[in-house]
Coordinates of C-alpha atoms in Angstrom, one line a residue:
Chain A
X12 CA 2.9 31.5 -40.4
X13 CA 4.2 28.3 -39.7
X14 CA 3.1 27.3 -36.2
X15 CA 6.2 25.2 -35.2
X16 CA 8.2 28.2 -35.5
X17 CA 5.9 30.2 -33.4
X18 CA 5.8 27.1 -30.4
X19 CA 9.3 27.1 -30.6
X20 CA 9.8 30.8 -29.9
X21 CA 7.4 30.8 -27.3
X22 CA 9.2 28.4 -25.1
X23 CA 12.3 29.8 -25.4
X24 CA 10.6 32.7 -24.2
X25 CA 9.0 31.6 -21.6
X26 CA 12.3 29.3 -20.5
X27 CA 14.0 32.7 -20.6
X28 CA 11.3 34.2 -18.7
X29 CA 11.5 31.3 -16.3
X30 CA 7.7 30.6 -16.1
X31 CA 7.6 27.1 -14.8
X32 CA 4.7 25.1 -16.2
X33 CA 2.7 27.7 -19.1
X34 CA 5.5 26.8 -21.5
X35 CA 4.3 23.3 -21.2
X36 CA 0.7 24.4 -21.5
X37 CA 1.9 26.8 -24.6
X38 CA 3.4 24.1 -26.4
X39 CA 1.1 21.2 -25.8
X40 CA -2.0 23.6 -27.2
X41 CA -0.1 24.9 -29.9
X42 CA 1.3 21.0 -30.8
X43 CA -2.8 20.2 -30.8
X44 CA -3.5 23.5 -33.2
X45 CA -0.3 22.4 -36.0
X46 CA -2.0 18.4 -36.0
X47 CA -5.2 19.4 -36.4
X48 CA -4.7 19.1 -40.7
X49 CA -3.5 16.1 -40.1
X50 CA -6.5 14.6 -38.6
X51 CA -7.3 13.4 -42.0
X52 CA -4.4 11.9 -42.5
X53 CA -4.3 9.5 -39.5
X54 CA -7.3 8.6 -39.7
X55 CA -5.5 4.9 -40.4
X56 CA -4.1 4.9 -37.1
X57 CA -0.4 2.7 -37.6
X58 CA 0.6 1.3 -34.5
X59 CA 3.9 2.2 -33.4
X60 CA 6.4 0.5 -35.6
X61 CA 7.6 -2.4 -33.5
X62 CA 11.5 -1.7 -34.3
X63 CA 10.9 1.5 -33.0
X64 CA 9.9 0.0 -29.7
X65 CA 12.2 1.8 -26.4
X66 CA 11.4 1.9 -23.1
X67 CA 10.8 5.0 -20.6
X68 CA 14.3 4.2 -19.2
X69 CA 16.0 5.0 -22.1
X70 CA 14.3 8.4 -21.6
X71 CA 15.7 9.3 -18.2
X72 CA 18.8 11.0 -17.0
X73 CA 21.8 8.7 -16.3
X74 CA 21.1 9.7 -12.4
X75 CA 16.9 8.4 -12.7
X76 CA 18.6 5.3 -14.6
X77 CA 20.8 4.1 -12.1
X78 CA 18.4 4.7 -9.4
X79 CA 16.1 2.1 -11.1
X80 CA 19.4 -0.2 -12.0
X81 CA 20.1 0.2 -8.1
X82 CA 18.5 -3.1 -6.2
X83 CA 18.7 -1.8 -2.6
X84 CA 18.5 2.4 -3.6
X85 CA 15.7 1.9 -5.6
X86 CA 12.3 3.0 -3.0
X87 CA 10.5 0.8 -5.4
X88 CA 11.8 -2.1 -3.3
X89 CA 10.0 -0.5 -0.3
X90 CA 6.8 -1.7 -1.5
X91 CA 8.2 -5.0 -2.8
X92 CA 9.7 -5.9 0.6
X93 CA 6.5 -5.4 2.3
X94 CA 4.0 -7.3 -0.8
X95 CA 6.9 -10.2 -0.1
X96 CA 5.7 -9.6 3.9
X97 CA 2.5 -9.6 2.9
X98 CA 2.1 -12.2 0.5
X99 CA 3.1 -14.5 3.2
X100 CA 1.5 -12.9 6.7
X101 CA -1.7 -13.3 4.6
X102 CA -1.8 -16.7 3.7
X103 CA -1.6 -16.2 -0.1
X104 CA 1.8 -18.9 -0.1
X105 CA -1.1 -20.8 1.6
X106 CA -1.8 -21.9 -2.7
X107 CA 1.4 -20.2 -4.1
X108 CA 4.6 -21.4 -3.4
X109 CA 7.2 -19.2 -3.6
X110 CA 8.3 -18.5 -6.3
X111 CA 5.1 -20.0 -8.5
X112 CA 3.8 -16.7 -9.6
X113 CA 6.9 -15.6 -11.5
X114 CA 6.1 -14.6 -15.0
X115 CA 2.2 -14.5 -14.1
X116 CA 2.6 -10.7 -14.1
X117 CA 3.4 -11.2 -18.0
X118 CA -0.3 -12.2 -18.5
X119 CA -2.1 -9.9 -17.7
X120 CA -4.2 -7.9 -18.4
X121 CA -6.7 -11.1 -19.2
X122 CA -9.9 -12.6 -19.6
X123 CA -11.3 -14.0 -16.7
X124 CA -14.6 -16.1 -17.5
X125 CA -17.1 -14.6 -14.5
X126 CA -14.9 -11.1 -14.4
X127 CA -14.5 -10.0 -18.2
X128 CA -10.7 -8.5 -18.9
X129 CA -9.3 -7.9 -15.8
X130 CA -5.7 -7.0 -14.6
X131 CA -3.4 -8.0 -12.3
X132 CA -4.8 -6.1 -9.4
X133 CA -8.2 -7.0 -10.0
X134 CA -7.0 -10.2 -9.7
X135 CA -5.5 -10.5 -6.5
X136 CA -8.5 -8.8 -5.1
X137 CA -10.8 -11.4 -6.7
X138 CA -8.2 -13.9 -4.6
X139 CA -8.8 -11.8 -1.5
X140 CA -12.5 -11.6 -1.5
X141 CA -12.9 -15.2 -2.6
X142 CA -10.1 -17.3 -0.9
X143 CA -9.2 -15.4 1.6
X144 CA -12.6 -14.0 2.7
X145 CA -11.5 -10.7 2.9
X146 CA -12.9 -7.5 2.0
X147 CA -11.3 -6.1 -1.7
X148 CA -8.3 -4.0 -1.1
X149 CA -9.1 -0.6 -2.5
X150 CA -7.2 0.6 -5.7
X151 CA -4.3 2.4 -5.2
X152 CA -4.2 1.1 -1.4
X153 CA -0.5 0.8 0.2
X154 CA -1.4 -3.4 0.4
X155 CA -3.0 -3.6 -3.2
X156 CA 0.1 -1.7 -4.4
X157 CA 2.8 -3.7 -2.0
X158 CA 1.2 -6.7 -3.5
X159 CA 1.1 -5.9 -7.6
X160 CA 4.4 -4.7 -7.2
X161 CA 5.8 -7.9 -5.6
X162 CA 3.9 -10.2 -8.1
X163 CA 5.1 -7.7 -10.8
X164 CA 8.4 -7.8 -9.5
X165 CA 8.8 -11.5 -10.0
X166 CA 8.1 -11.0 -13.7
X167 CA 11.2 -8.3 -14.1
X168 CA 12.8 -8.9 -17.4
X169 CA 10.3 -10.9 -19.3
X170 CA 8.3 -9.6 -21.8
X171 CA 4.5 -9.6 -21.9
X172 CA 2.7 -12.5 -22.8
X173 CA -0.9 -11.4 -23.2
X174 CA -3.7 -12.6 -25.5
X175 CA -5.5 -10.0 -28.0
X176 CA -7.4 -12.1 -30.1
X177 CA -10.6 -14.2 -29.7
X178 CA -12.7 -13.3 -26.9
X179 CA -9.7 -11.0 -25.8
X180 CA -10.3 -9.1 -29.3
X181 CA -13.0 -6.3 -28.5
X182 CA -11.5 -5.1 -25.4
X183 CA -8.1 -4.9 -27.4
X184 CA -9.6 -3.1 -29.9
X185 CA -11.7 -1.0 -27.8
X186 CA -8.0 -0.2 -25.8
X187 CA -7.0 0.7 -29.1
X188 CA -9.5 3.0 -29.9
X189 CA -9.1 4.7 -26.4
X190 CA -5.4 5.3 -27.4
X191 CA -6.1 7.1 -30.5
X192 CA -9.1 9.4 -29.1
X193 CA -8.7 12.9 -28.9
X194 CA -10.0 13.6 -25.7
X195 CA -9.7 16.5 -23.1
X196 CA -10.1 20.4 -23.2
X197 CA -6.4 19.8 -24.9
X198 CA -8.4 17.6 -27.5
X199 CA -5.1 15.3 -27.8
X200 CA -4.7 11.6 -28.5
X201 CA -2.7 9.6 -26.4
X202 CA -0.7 8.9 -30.1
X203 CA -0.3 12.2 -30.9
X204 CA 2.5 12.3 -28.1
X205 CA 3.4 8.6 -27.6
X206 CA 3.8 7.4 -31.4
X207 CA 4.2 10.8 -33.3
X208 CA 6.5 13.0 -31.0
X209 CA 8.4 10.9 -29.0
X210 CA 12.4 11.7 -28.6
X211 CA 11.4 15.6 -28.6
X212 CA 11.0 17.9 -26.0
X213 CA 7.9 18.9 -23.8
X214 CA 9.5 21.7 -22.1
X215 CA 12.2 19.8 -19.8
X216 CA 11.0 16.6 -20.5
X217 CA 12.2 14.4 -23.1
X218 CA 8.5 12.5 -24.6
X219 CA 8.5 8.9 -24.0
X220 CA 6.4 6.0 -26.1
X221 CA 4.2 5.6 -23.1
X222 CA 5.2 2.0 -22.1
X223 CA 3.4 0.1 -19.1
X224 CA 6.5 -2.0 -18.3
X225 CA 7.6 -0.1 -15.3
X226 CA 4.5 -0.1 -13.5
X227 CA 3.9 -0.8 -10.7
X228 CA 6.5 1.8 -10.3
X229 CA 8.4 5.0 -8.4
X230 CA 7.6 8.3 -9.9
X231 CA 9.8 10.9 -8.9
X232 CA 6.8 13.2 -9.1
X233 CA 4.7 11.0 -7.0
X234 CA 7.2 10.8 -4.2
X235 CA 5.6 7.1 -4.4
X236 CA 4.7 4.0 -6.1
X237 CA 1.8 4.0 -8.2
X238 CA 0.0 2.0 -10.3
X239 CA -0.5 2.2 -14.3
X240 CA -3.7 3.4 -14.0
X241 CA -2.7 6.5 -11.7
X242 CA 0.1 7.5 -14.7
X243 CA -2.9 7.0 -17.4
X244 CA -4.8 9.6 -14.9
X245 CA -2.1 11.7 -15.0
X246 CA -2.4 11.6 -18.5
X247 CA -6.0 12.0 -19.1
X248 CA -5.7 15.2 -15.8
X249 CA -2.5 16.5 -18.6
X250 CA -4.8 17.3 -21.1
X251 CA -7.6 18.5 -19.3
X252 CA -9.6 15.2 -19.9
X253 CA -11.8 13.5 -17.1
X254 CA -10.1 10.6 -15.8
X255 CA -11.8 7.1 -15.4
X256 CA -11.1 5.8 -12.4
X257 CA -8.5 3.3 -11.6
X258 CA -9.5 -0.3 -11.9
X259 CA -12.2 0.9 -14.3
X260 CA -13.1 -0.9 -17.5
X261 CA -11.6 1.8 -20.2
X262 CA -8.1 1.6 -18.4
X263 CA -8.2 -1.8 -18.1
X264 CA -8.8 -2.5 -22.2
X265 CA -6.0 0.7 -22.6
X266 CA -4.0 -1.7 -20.6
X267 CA -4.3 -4.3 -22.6
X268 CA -3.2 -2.2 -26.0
X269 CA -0.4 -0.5 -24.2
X270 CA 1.1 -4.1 -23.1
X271 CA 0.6 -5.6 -26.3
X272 CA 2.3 -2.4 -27.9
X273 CA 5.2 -2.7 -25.3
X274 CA 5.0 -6.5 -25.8
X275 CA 9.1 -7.4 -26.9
X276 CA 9.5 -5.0 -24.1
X277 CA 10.9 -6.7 -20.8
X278 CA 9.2 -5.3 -17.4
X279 CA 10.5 -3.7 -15.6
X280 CA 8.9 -2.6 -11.6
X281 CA 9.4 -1.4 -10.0
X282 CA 11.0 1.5 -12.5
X283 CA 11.9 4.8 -11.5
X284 CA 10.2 7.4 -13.7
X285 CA 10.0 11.0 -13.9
Chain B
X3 CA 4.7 -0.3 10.1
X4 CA 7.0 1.8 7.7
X5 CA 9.1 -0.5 6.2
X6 CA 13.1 -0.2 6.6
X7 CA 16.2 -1.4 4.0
X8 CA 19.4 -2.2 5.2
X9 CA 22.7 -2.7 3.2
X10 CA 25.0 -4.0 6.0
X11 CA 28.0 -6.6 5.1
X12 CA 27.3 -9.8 7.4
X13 CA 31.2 -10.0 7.9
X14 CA 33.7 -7.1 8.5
X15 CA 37.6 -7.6 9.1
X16 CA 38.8 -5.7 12.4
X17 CA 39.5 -2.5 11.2
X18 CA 37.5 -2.1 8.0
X19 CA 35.8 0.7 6.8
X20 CA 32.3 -0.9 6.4
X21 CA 29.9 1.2 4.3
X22 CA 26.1 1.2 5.7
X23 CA 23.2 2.0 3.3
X24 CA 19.6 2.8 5.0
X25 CA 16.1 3.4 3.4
X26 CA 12.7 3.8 5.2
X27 CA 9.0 4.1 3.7
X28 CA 8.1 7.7 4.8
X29 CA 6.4 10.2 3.0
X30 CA 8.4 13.5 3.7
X31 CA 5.3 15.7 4.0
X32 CA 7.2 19.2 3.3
X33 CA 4.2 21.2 4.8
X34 CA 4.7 23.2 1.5
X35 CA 2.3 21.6 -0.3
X36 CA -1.2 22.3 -0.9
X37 CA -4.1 19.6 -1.1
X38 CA -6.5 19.8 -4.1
X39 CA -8.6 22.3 -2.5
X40 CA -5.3 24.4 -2.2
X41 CA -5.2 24.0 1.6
X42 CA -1.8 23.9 3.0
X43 CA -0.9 19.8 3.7
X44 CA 0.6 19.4 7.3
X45 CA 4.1 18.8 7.5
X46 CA 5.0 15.3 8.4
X47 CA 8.4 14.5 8.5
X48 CA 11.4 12.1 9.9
X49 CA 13.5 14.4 12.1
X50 CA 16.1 12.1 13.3
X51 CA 17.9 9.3 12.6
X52 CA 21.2 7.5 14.1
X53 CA 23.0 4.4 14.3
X54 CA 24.3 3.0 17.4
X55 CA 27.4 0.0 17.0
X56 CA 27.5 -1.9 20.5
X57 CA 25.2 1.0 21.7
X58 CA 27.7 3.6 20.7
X59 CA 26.3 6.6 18.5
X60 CA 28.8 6.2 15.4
X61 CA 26.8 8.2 13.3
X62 CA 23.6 10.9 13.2
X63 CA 21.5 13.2 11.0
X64 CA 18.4 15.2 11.0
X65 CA 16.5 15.8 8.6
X66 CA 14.5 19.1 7.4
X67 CA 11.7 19.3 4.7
X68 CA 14.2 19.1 2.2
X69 CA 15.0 15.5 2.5
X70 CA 13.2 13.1 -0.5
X71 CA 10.0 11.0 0.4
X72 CA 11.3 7.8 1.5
X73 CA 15.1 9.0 3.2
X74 CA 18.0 7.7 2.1
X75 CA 21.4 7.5 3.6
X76 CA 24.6 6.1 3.2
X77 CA 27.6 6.3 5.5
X78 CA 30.4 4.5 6.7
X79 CA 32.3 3.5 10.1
X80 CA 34.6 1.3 11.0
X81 CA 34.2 -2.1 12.0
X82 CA 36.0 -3.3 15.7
X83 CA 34.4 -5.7 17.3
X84 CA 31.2 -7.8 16.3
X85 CA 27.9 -6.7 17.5
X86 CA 24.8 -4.9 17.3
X87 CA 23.9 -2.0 14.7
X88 CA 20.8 -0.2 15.6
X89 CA 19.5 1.9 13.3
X90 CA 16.6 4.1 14.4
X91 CA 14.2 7.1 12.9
X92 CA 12.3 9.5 15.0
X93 CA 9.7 11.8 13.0
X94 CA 8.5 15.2 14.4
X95 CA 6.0 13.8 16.8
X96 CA 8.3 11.6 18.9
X97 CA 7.0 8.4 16.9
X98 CA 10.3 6.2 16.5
X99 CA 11.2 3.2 14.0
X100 CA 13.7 0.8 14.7
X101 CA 15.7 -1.9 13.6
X102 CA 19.1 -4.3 14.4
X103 CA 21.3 -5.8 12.6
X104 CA 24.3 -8.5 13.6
X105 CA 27.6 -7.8 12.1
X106 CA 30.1 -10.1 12.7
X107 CA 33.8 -9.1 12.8
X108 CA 37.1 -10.6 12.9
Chain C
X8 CA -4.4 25.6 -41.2
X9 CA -4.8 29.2 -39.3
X10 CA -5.2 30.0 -36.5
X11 CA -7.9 32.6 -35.5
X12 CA -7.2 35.4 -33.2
X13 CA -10.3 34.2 -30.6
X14 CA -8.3 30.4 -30.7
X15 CA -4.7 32.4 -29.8
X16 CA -6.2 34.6 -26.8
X17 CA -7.8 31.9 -25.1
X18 CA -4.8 29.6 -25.5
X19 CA -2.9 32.3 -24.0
X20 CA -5.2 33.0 -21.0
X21 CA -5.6 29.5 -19.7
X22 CA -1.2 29.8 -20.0
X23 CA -1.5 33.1 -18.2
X24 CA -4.1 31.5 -15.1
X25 CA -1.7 28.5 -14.9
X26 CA 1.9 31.2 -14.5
X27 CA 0.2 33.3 -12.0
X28 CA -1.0 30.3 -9.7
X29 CA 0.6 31.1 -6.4
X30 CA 4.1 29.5 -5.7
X31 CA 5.3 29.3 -2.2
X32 CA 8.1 31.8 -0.7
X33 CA 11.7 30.6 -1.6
X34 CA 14.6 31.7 0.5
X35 CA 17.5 34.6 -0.9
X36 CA 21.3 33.5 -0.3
X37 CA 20.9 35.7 2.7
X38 CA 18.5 33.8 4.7
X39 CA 20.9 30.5 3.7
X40 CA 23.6 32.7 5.2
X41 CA 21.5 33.3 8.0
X42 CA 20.8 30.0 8.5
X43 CA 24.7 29.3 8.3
X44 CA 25.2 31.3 11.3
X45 CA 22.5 30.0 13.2
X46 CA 24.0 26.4 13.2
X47 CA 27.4 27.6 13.6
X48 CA 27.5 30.6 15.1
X49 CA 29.4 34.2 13.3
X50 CA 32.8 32.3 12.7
X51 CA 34.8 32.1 9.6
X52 CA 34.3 30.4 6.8
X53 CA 37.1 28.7 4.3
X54 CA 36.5 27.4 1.0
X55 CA 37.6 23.9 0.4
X56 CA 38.0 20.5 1.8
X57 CA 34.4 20.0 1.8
X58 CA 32.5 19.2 -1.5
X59 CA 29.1 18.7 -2.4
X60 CA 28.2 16.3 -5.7
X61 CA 24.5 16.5 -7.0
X62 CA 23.6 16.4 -11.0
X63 CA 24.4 19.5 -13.1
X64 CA 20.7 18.9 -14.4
X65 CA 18.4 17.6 -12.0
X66 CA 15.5 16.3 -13.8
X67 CA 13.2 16.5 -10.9
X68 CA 13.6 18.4 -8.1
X69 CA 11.5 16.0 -5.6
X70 CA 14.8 13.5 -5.5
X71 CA 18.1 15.0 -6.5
X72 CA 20.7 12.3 -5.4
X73 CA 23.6 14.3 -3.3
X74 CA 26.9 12.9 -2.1
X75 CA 29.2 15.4 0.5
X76 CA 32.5 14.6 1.1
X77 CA 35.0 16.1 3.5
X78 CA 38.9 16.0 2.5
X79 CA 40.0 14.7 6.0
X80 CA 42.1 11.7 7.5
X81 CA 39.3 10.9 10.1
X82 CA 41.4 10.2 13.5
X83 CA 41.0 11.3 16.7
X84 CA 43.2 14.4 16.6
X85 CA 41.7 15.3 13.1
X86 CA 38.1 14.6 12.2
X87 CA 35.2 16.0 11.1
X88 CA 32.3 16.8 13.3
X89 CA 29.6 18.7 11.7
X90 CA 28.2 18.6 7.9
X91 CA 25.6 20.9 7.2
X92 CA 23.8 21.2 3.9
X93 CA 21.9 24.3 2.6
X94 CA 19.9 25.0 -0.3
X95 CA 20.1 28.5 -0.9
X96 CA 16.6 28.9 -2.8
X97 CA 14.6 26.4 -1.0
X98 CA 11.1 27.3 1.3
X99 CA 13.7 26.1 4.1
X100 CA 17.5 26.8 3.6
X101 CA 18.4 24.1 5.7
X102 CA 18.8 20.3 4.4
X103 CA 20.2 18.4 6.6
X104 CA 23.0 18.2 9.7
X105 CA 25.3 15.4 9.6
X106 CA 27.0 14.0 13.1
X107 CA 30.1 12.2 12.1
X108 CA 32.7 10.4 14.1
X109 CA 36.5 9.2 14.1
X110 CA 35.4 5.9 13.8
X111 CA 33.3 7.1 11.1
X112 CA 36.5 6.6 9.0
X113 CA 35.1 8.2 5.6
X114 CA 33.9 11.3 5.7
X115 CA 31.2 10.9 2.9
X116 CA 27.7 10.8 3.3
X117 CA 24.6 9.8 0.3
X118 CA 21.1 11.1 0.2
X119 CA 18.5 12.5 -1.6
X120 CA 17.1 15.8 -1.8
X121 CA 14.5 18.1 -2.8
X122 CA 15.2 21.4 -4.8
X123 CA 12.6 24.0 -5.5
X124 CA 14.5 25.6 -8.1
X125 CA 17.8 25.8 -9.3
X126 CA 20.0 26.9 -7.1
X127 CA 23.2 26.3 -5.5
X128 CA 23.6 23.3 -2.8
X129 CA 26.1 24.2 -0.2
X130 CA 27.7 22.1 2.5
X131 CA 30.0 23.8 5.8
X132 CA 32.0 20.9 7.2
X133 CA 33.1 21.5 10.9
X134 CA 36.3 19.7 12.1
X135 CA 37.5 18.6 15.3
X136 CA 39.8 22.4 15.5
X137 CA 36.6 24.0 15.3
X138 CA 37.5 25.2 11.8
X139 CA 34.2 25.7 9.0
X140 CA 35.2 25.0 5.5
X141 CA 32.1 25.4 3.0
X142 CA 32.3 24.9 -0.7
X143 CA 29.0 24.9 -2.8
X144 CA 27.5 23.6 -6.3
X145 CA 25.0 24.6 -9.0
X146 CA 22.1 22.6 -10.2
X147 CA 19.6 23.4 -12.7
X148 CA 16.5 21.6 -11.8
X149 CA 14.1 21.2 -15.1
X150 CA 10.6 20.0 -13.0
X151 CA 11.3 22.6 -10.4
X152 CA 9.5 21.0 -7.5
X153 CA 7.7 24.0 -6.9
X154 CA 5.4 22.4 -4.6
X155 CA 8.5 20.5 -3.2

């Protein structure tokens, strides 16, 4: 019996019935059972087709879009207000002017010769512990966030600039490799949403390409800013995977393929996303 | 600190119907929430908030669970003479945010 | 491909665990009504004058922008002085109580708001007479924020 008939029936049965998340659950095992011949097939693993690039925005409701597009309605700005505070009550325009760091955002994540890959967080940590003498700020922290979203924020609109080859090349391939893992009680691969059915329907929601570019940013979910990391969690907790924690090596390298992926992309945080 | 945004026009004409746009970090704790051990969260929320023009109330609102993380509001009132705004929040347990802005009218 | 009975009934149970997780208690139309009265006192309701604008599909119910606007010339002898919002099927009917003045000039206020489910947002404006008028509009909500 052909399965996508059967997934399809069962969500408009369970819309009808109202039930609120097992249709999601329904169609998201059943989407895992129909691949499962095609495992063979991908074993080549194509990288999203660069022309086919879009960004989460162009997956949102017109309302969700303008609240991004809106510079003062946009909560994002909450957190860059007070990184902009920040930045300065700390002493970090002490070596930055103002202003210096825009587009740094756009590098990152890279390699750092004493860290390994890091990202733009672990960076301004590794500023705070060693210039400023301070204790790390802790992942997902209200000042780490305030921070990467301000330094993000001065990057809005230009596209990635990040290396992937030479030293860079085994974490990009390892990030890679991470992307097109089955993984979780779900046993789904981040590509089997993100490249093959993006533009359909998960219940509701309309399946993005997974882009980074509005990260540090507002999800609607969240109630809050978050980090990249937190929305890969969120992933990995979707499908019933254990999550690595944020900051940790394996995100970091999935980083660094999701940016490169995303890379004519412009960024965007603080977006507003679902 | 929660941080506050304010959309106020620096300059008003006598008479003008000024729109005012206010934001503050807060997370709108519902109390309907349960934790990850399913334990009910606490509600934590803004209760109050009102502008005061030349320490006149133009303009107040309180808020119930139902109100988004981080509240937002936009109003309007008309400007007559220049002055102070004060904009101030008050959440459930009395704790109060506050913040002024100069608007010049003539 | 098949699928095998065994793979189908245990897809099906960890649905079935997930649907009958416990939601919280939503309010009826009565309790908003009740809640109406309570702010207002037993006094008439008219429809019109007052309307309330959020999304005919809300993707997610944690921030559903809503705008309320009262049909009103805003002067001292005619004003509004009360909007009250009310979701009908929330945990909480009640939204929010705005205070508006003469001065206030426009009678339209902008916010954001939470919806458990969808449901229909209403808004009773009270002028300067002492005169409710309530009007009300539907939103479906597709993330229902059922833990709002």
């Amino acid at each position: 019996m052909p399965l996508s008939w059967l997934s399809w029936k069962l969500t408009s049965l369970t819309r009808l019935a109202g039930v609120r998340r097992a249709g999601c659950l329904i169609l998201t095992l059943l989407a895992s059972l129909t691949q499962a011949e095609d495992i063979l097939s991908f074993s080549a693993n194509p990288d999203l087709d660069a022309s086919m690039v879009r960004s989460g925005y162009r997956f949102l409701t017109p309302e969700t879009r303008s609240l991004q597009d809106d510079d003062f309605a946009n909560p994002g700005y909450l957190w860059v207000d007070q990184g902009r505070q920040q930045f300065h009550d700390s002493g970090c325009n002490a070596c930055h002017q103002e202003g210096a760091l825009t587009g740094a955002a756009t590098r990152y994540p890279q390699l750092d010769p004493e860290l390994g890959l890091i990202n733009l967080e672990a960076r301004i940590n590794q500023c705070v512990e060693d210039r400023l003498e301070r204790p790390a700020l802790k992942y997902e922290s209200h000042a780490l966030l305030s921070l990467s979203a301000y330094i993000t924020n001065l990057s809005k609109g230009r596209p990635y600039q990040i290396i992937v080859t030479g030293a860079a090349e085994p974490h990009f391939t390892a990030g890679r490799e991470y992307f097109f893992s089955r993984r979780g009680q779900l046993n789904l691969a981040c590509n089997q949403c993100h490249d093959d059915n993006w533009g359909r329907m998960l219940r509701g929601d309309k399946i993005s390409q997974g882009h980074p570019n509005a990260y540090p940013g507002y999800r609607l979910e969240w109630q809050t800013l978050g980090s990249l990391h937190r929305r890969i969690q969120d992933c990995d907790t979707g499908i019933r995977a254990r999550p690595f924690p944020p900051g940790s090596t394996e995100y970091t390298q999935l980083e660094l393929y999701l940016a490169w992926r995303a890379r004519q992309l412009g960024l965007e945080s603080p977006g507003v996303r679902r | 600190m929660n941080t506050i945004r304010l959309a106020v026009p620096d300059k008003a004409t006598r008479g003008e119907i000024i729109e005012i746009k206010a934001m503050i970090q807060h997370e709108m704790e519902s109390g309907h929430r349960p934790d990850e051990y399913g334990r009910p969260i606490p509600r934590f929320i803004i209760k109050h908030f009102e502008c005061r023009y030349n320490d006149r109330v133009v303009f107040r609102a309180e808020f119930f669970p139902a109100i988004a993380a981080n509240p937002f509001l936009s109003f309007f009132t008309r400007a007559t003479e220049s002055g102070t705004l004060e904009f101030r929040w008050i959440d459930q347990d009395g704790g109060v945010a506050t913040e002024l802005v100069e608007l010049e009218v003539d | 491909m098949s699928v095998s009975r065994r793979t189908l009934l245990k897809t099906s149970a960890i649905a079935m665990g997930h649907w009958l997780a416990p939601l919280p208690a939503f309010a009826t139309r009565e309790d908003a009504n009740a809640a109406i009265i309570a702010t207002f006192g037993d006094r008439p309701l008219q429809e019109g004058r007052v309307s309330v604008q959020i999304p005919a599909i809300s993707e997610n119910g944690y921030s559903v922008p809503m705008t309320v606007e009262v049909d009103s010339p805003m002067t001292e002898a005619d004003h509004v002085v009360r909007i009250s919002i009310f979701a009908e099927e929330n945990p909480i009917p009640n939204v929010a109580h705005f205070e508006l003045r003469p001065e206030t000039g426009i009678a339209r206020v902008q916010t954001r708001i939470r919806l458990a489910a969808s449901q229909r947002v209403r808004a009773v404006a009270e002028m300067s007479d002492g005169s409710l008028w309530t009007s009300y509009t539907f939103s479906i909500v597709t993330l229902a924020a059922c833990v709002l």
